Amino acid sequence: FFLDFCFCLFLYCKLVLYIFLYLFKIFFLNSFIYLCFILVLIHFDICLQVLVLIHFDICLQVLVSIHFDICLQVLVLIHFDICLQVLVLIHFHICLQVLVLIHFDICLQVLVLILFHIEYVV
């Protein structure tokens, strides 16, 4: 905000100086005062350019920071999504193994019961 205010202020000063420069050019052509106003105008023009450069440098740094922050968040989300998928896969793999073990245990118990029943009957 401060840099935007300074930018507008220097634009206003530059406009005022151009007006004074034009008036002094009319009344005091080739005079020392006219040269001083040219120097002041050059000074404010350079200051304005420096402020604009600082402003855009700060804006660029902010944009780069935002970009890398978003990239980091996306990478973290991708990482945790992959981790979650792996954990879900491991969980369901373990559940499947447990179900298979339970199934075969039940099947084995049924077979054992059938065998004992056959032996008992015979």
mmCIF file of C-alpha atoms in Angstrom:
data_model
loop_
_atom_site.group_PDB
_atom_site.id
_atom_site.type_symbol
_atom_site.label_atom_id
_atom_site.label_comp_id
_atom_site.label_asym_id
_atom_site.label_seq_id
_atom_site.Cartn_x
_atom_site.Cartn_y
_atom_site.Cartn_z
ATOM 1 C CA PHE A 1 0.000 0.000 0.000
ATOM 2 C CA PHE A 2 2.788 2.404 0.917
ATOM 3 C CA LEU A 3 4.577 1.835 -2.371
ATOM 4 C CA ASP A 4 1.363 2.386 -4.308
ATOM 5 C CA PHE A 5 0.834 5.625 -2.436
ATOM 6 C CA CYS A 6 4.417 6.721 -3.182
ATOM 7 C CA PHE A 7 3.961 5.748 -6.797
ATOM 8 C CA CYS A 8 0.837 7.924 -7.108
ATOM 9 C CA LEU A 9 2.514 10.764 -5.224
ATOM 10 C CA PHE A 10 5.516 10.762 -7.533
ATOM 11 C CA LEU A 11 3.283 10.605 -10.588
ATOM 12 C CA TYR A 12 1.480 13.664 -9.297
ATOM 13 C CA CYS A 13 4.789 15.440 -8.560
ATOM 14 C CA LYS A 14 6.051 14.568 -11.997
ATOM 15 C CA LEU A 15 2.942 16.020 -13.596
ATOM 16 C CA VAL A 16 3.240 19.224 -11.541
ATOM 17 C CA LEU A 17 6.915 19.518 -12.441
ATOM 18 C CA TYR A 18 6.152 19.106 -16.119
ATOM 19 C CA ILE A 19 3.612 21.911 -15.864
ATOM 20 C CA PHE A 20 6.109 24.174 -14.063
ATOM 21 C CA LEU A 21 8.771 23.206 -16.531
ATOM 22 C CA TYR A 22 6.553 24.204 -19.389
ATOM 23 C CA LEU A 23 5.728 27.544 -17.722
ATOM 24 C CA PHE A 24 9.382 28.275 -16.939
ATOM 25 C CA LYS A 25 10.325 27.333 -20.448
ATOM 26 C CA ILE A 26 7.953 29.971 -21.725
ATOM 27 C CA PHE A 27 9.154 32.725 -19.360
ATOM 28 C CA PHE A 28 12.795 31.843 -18.646
ATOM 29 C CA LEU A 29 14.080 30.050 -21.672
ATOM 30 C CA ASN A 30 17.752 29.007 -21.290
ATOM 31 C CA SER A 31 17.904 30.220 -17.729
ATOM 32 C CA PHE A 32 19.450 28.657 -14.647
ATOM 33 C CA ILE A 33 16.040 28.079 -13.032
ATOM 34 C CA TYR A 34 14.912 26.186 -16.086
ATOM 35 C CA LEU A 35 17.961 23.923 -15.811
ATOM 36 C CA CYS A 36 17.300 23.391 -12.100
ATOM 37 C CA PHE A 37 13.765 22.294 -12.850
ATOM 38 C CA ILE A 38 15.049 19.915 -15.475
ATOM 39 C CA LEU A 39 17.411 18.425 -12.879
ATOM 40 C CA VAL A 40 14.607 18.153 -10.311
ATOM 41 C CA LEU A 41 12.415 16.515 -12.912
ATOM 42 C CA ILE A 42 15.149 14.025 -13.774
ATOM 43 C CA HIS A 43 15.656 13.343 -10.055
ATOM 44 C CA PHE A 44 11.960 12.615 -9.472
ATOM 45 C CA ASP A 45 11.783 10.570 -12.629
ATOM 46 C CA ILE A 46 14.688 8.416 -11.418
ATOM 47 C CA CYS A 47 13.095 8.129 -7.958
ATOM 48 C CA LEU A 48 9.844 7.088 -9.569
ATOM 49 C CA GLN A 49 11.575 4.454 -11.663
ATOM 50 C CA VAL A 50 13.369 3.113 -8.593
ATOM 51 C CA LEU A 51 10.090 2.931 -6.661
ATOM 52 C CA VAL A 52 8.402 1.174 -9.554
ATOM 53 C CA LEU A 53 11.274 -1.322 -9.726
ATOM 54 C CA ILE A 54 11.101 -1.926 -5.971
ATOM 55 C CA HIS A 55 7.318 -2.313 -6.187
ATOM 56 C CA PHE A 56 7.492 -4.854 -9.004
ATOM 57 C CA ASP A 57 10.394 -6.662 -7.353
ATOM 58 C CA ILE A 58 8.350 -7.040 -4.169
ATOM 59 C CA CYS A 59 5.308 -8.117 -6.205
ATOM 60 C CA LEU A 60 7.436 -10.661 -8.037
ATOM 61 C CA GLN A 61 8.856 -12.010 -4.789
ATOM 62 C CA VAL A 62 5.351 -12.310 -3.346
ATOM 63 C CA LEU A 63 4.127 -14.105 -6.461
ATOM 64 C CA VAL A 64 7.108 -16.464 -6.383
ATOM 65 C CA SER A 65 6.486 -17.140 -2.682
ATOM 66 C CA ILE A 66 2.807 -17.835 -3.350
ATOM 67 C CA HIS A 67 3.725 -20.079 -6.289
ATOM 68 C CA PHE A 68 6.185 -22.143 -4.271
ATOM 69 C CA ASP A 69 3.814 -22.284 -1.308
ATOM 70 C CA ILE A 70 1.081 -23.659 -3.563
ATOM 71 C CA CYS A 71 3.547 -26.103 -5.148
ATOM 72 C CA LEU A 72 4.631 -27.266 -1.710
ATOM 73 C CA GLN A 73 1.027 -27.714 -0.598
ATOM 74 C CA VAL A 74 0.256 -29.703 -3.750
ATOM 75 C CA LEU A 75 3.306 -31.902 -3.199
ATOM 76 C CA VAL A 76 2.337 -32.468 0.429
ATOM 77 C CA LEU A 77 -1.223 -33.328 -0.630
ATOM 78 C CA ILE A 78 0.059 -35.738 -3.283
ATOM 79 C CA HIS A 79 2.433 -37.304 -0.736
ATOM 80 C CA PHE A 80 -0.293 -37.790 1.864
ATOM 81 C CA ASP A 81 -2.747 -39.016 -0.761
ATOM 82 C CA ILE A 82 -0.233 -41.641 -1.892
ATOM 83 C CA CYS A 83 0.512 -42.551 1.736
ATOM 84 C CA LEU A 84 -3.200 -42.870 2.450
ATOM 85 C CA GLN A 85 -3.720 -45.058 -0.616
ATOM 86 C CA VAL A 86 -0.810 -47.271 0.423
ATOM 87 C CA LEU A 87 -2.186 -47.567 3.956
ATOM 88 C CA VAL A 88 -5.646 -48.416 2.615
ATOM 89 C CA LEU A 89 -4.127 -51.043 0.319
ATOM 90 C CA ILE A 90 -2.123 -52.522 3.185
ATOM 91 C CA HIS A 91 -5.226 -52.510 5.402
ATOM 92 C CA PHE A 92 -7.375 -54.272 2.812
ATOM 93 C CA HIS A 93 -4.582 -56.709 1.994
ATOM 94 C CA ILE A 94 -4.305 -57.629 5.674
ATOM 95 C CA CYS A 95 -8.109 -57.860 5.940
ATOM 96 C CA LEU A 96 -8.200 -60.113 2.901
ATOM 97 C CA GLN A 97 -5.494 -62.339 4.364
ATOM 98 C CA VAL A 98 -7.393 -62.546 7.650
ATOM 99 C CA LEU A 99 -10.614 -63.428 5.820
ATOM 100 C CA VAL A 100 -8.822 -66.076 3.782
ATOM 101 C CA LEU A 101 -7.308 -67.520 6.960
ATOM 102 C CA ILE A 102 -10.698 -67.522 8.685
ATOM 103 C CA HIS A 103 -12.284 -69.148 5.630
ATOM 104 C CA PHE A 104 -9.672 -71.887 5.447
ATOM 105 C CA ASP A 105 -9.804 -72.387 9.196
ATOM 106 C CA ILE A 106 -13.571 -72.860 9.020
ATOM 107 C CA CYS A 107 -13.194 -75.159 6.013
ATOM 108 C CA LEU A 108 -10.563 -77.168 7.853
ATOM 109 C CA GLN A 109 -12.771 -77.449 10.943
ATOM 110 C CA VAL A 110 -15.707 -78.563 8.803
ATOM 111 C CA LEU A 111 -13.526 -81.186 7.115
ATOM 112 C CA VAL A 112 -12.255 -82.393 10.458
ATOM 113 C CA LEU A 113 -15.825 -82.631 11.763
ATOM 114 C CA ILE A 114 -16.910 -84.530 8.655
ATOM 115 C CA LEU A 115 -13.973 -86.926 9.008
ATOM 116 C CA PHE A 116 -14.684 -87.527 12.683
ATOM 117 C CA HIS A 117 -18.347 -88.023 11.895
ATOM 118 C CA ILE A 118 -17.512 -90.542 9.164
ATOM 119 C CA GLU A 119 -15.138 -92.390 11.499
ATOM 120 C CA TYR A 120 -17.679 -92.361 14.290
ATOM 121 C CA VAL A 121 -20.413 -93.698 12.051
ATOM 122 C CA VAL A 122 -18.164 -96.378 10.587
#
